[in-house]
C-alpha positions as MATLAB code, in Angstrom:
seq = 'XXXXXXXXXXXXXXXXXXXXXXXXXXXXXXXXXXXXXXXXXXXXXXXXXXXXXXXXXXXXXXXXXXXXXXXXXXXXXXXXXXXXXXXXXXXXXXXXXXXXXXXXXXXXXXXXXXXXXXXXXXXXXXXXXXXXXXXXXXXXXXXXXXXXXXXXXXXXXXXXXXXXXX';
ca = [
       0.000    0.000    0.000;
       2.802    2.427    0.890;
       4.641    1.589   -2.323;
       1.486    2.120   -4.361;
       0.853    5.509   -2.671;
       4.473    6.546   -3.349;
       4.113    5.576   -7.006;
       0.884    7.576   -7.343;
       2.450   10.613   -5.674;
       5.577   10.413   -7.798;
       3.423   10.067  -10.922;
       1.498   13.175   -9.943;
       4.776   15.007   -9.411;
       5.990   13.894  -12.817;
       2.759   15.043  -14.413;
       2.951   18.474  -12.810;
       6.621   18.754  -13.847;
       5.674   17.825  -17.432;
       2.831   20.357  -17.458;
       5.178   23.065  -16.196;
       7.707   22.183  -18.881;
       5.014   22.287  -21.572;
       4.096   25.815  -20.472;
       7.680   27.034  -20.830;
       8.051   29.006  -24.040;
      10.336   27.357  -26.543;
      11.304   28.370  -30.068;
       8.460   27.420  -32.396;
       5.828   27.451  -29.632;
       3.177   30.077  -29.090;
       4.276   32.919  -26.820;
       2.240   32.944  -23.597;
      -0.287   35.771  -23.778;
      -0.512   38.383  -21.036;
      -1.845   41.821  -20.229;
       0.290   44.164  -18.136;
      -0.022   47.702  -16.874;
       2.211   50.107  -18.761;
       4.372   52.597  -16.927;
       3.067   55.335  -19.241;
      -0.166   54.770  -21.120;
      -2.795   52.040  -21.231;
      -2.413   48.366  -20.365;
      -0.862   46.294  -23.146;
      -1.819   42.798  -24.219;
       0.727   40.711  -26.099;
      -1.887   39.107  -28.343;
      -2.845   42.563  -29.633;
       0.682   42.903  -31.049;
       0.087   40.138  -33.639;
       1.304   41.245  -37.049;
       4.341   42.879  -35.428;
       7.724   41.371  -34.666;
       7.957   41.669  -30.874;
      11.015   41.713  -28.669;
      10.175   41.113  -25.004;
      12.964   42.175  -22.692;
      12.667   41.212  -19.022;
      14.736   43.520  -16.821;
      15.056   45.061  -13.370;
      16.472   48.326  -12.040;
      18.960   46.438   -9.827;
      20.400   44.521  -12.821;
      23.683   45.997  -14.089;
      23.613   44.240  -17.492;
      20.023   45.477  -17.940;
      21.152   49.098  -17.521;
      23.894   48.484  -20.081;
      21.574   46.809  -22.573;
      18.526   49.096  -22.439;
      19.916   52.111  -24.357;
      21.053   49.750  -27.119;
      17.641   48.113  -27.223;
      16.086   51.559  -27.463;
      18.189   52.264  -30.567;
      16.859   49.056  -32.151;
      13.312   50.043  -31.243;
      13.654   53.482  -32.824;
      15.377   52.068  -35.924;
      12.869   49.308  -36.739;
       9.608   50.565  -35.221;
       8.294   51.871  -38.545;
       9.028   48.504  -40.212;
       6.610   46.514  -38.031;
       8.767   45.955  -34.952;
       7.910   46.657  -31.343;
       9.827   46.226  -28.138;
       8.177   45.694  -24.780;
      10.359   46.140  -21.714;
       8.933   44.033  -18.887;
      10.129   45.228  -15.484;
      10.191   42.625  -12.733;
      10.873   45.240  -10.051;
       8.747   44.949   -6.912;
       8.488   48.739   -6.824;
       7.112   50.330  -10.013;
       8.744   53.634   -8.975;
      12.210   52.051   -9.271;
      11.356   50.811  -12.769;
      10.013   54.219  -13.758;
      13.039   56.061  -12.405;
      15.420   53.848  -14.373;
      13.418   53.989  -17.606;
      13.143   57.776  -17.325;
      16.838   58.174  -16.509;
      17.802   56.120  -19.563;
      15.220   57.921  -21.738;
      13.834   54.792  -23.378;
      11.036   55.307  -25.885;
       9.732   51.738  -25.919;
       6.786   50.779  -23.680;
       7.736   49.678  -20.182;
       5.370   47.140  -18.645;
       5.131   46.305  -14.951;
       5.243   42.679  -13.806;
       5.436   43.374  -10.064;
       3.607   40.153   -9.158;
       5.951   38.132  -11.435;
       3.142   36.211  -13.157;
       4.447   36.922  -16.664;
       8.019   36.225  -15.575;
       6.873   32.821  -14.302;
       5.037   32.099  -17.551;
       8.263   32.803  -19.460;
      10.343   30.767  -16.990;
      12.938   33.440  -16.267;
      16.215   32.025  -15.062;
      18.548   34.924  -15.885;
      18.435   38.702  -16.007;
      17.984   40.181  -18.464;
      16.105   37.710  -20.646;
      15.018   38.479  -24.180;
      12.368   36.732  -26.266;
      11.845   37.422  -29.974;
       8.337   36.658  -31.227;
       7.330   36.508  -34.900;
       4.304   38.167  -36.509;
       2.182   35.038  -35.833;
       2.879   35.070  -32.098;
       5.433   32.240  -32.073;
       8.600   32.361  -29.995;
      11.481   32.301  -32.447;
      14.498   33.153  -30.288;
      15.188   33.091  -26.569;
      18.260   34.715  -24.997;
      19.079   34.385  -21.308;
      21.468   36.932  -19.821;
      23.419   39.562  -21.715;
      26.914   39.734  -23.183;
      28.713   42.023  -25.590;
      27.610   41.209  -29.122;
      24.052   40.256  -28.234;
      22.667   43.468  -29.756;
      24.151   42.564  -33.156;
      22.540   39.130  -32.837;
      19.186   40.677  -31.903;
      19.376   43.033  -34.878;
      20.137   40.190  -37.280;
      17.197   38.185  -35.898;
      14.848   41.186  -36.014;
      15.735   41.804  -39.666;
      15.167   38.137  -40.483;
      11.744   38.149  -38.809;
      10.719   41.402  -40.471;
      11.371   39.788  -43.874;
       9.000   36.880  -43.097;
];
């Protein structure tokens, strides 16, 4: 009886692990939809961005690489916005004021969304900061980048251009 109960419990654990893995966005899969409050302006829903190439960038004000990356991302946003590209910066800061202060200090033009309760971050299975997800016009995850290193911006730009051609 104990062995049977252990097998049932372990099976349930395996099933919940498999379900969690299935929900993790992977290249080729549909990007998990969400609606988040914007720092400036109305709430934004990812699904409403269909038809655009979308770069989701998860960041926080306490993240040094995020501060380094954001001005470069803003240049990409300004360069490709008129071609059907949008960039959504998703702040995982607990305090929206910290996110706003950093975004304002850096002067970013792209929309900054607030994920204070971390629900979207969980849906995208964040394991590094920053994390960047490129989504095609049909809402499929095409590229996933965890962390940030020199040269990533050139890679992002190449991938954005490729997706804009599709």
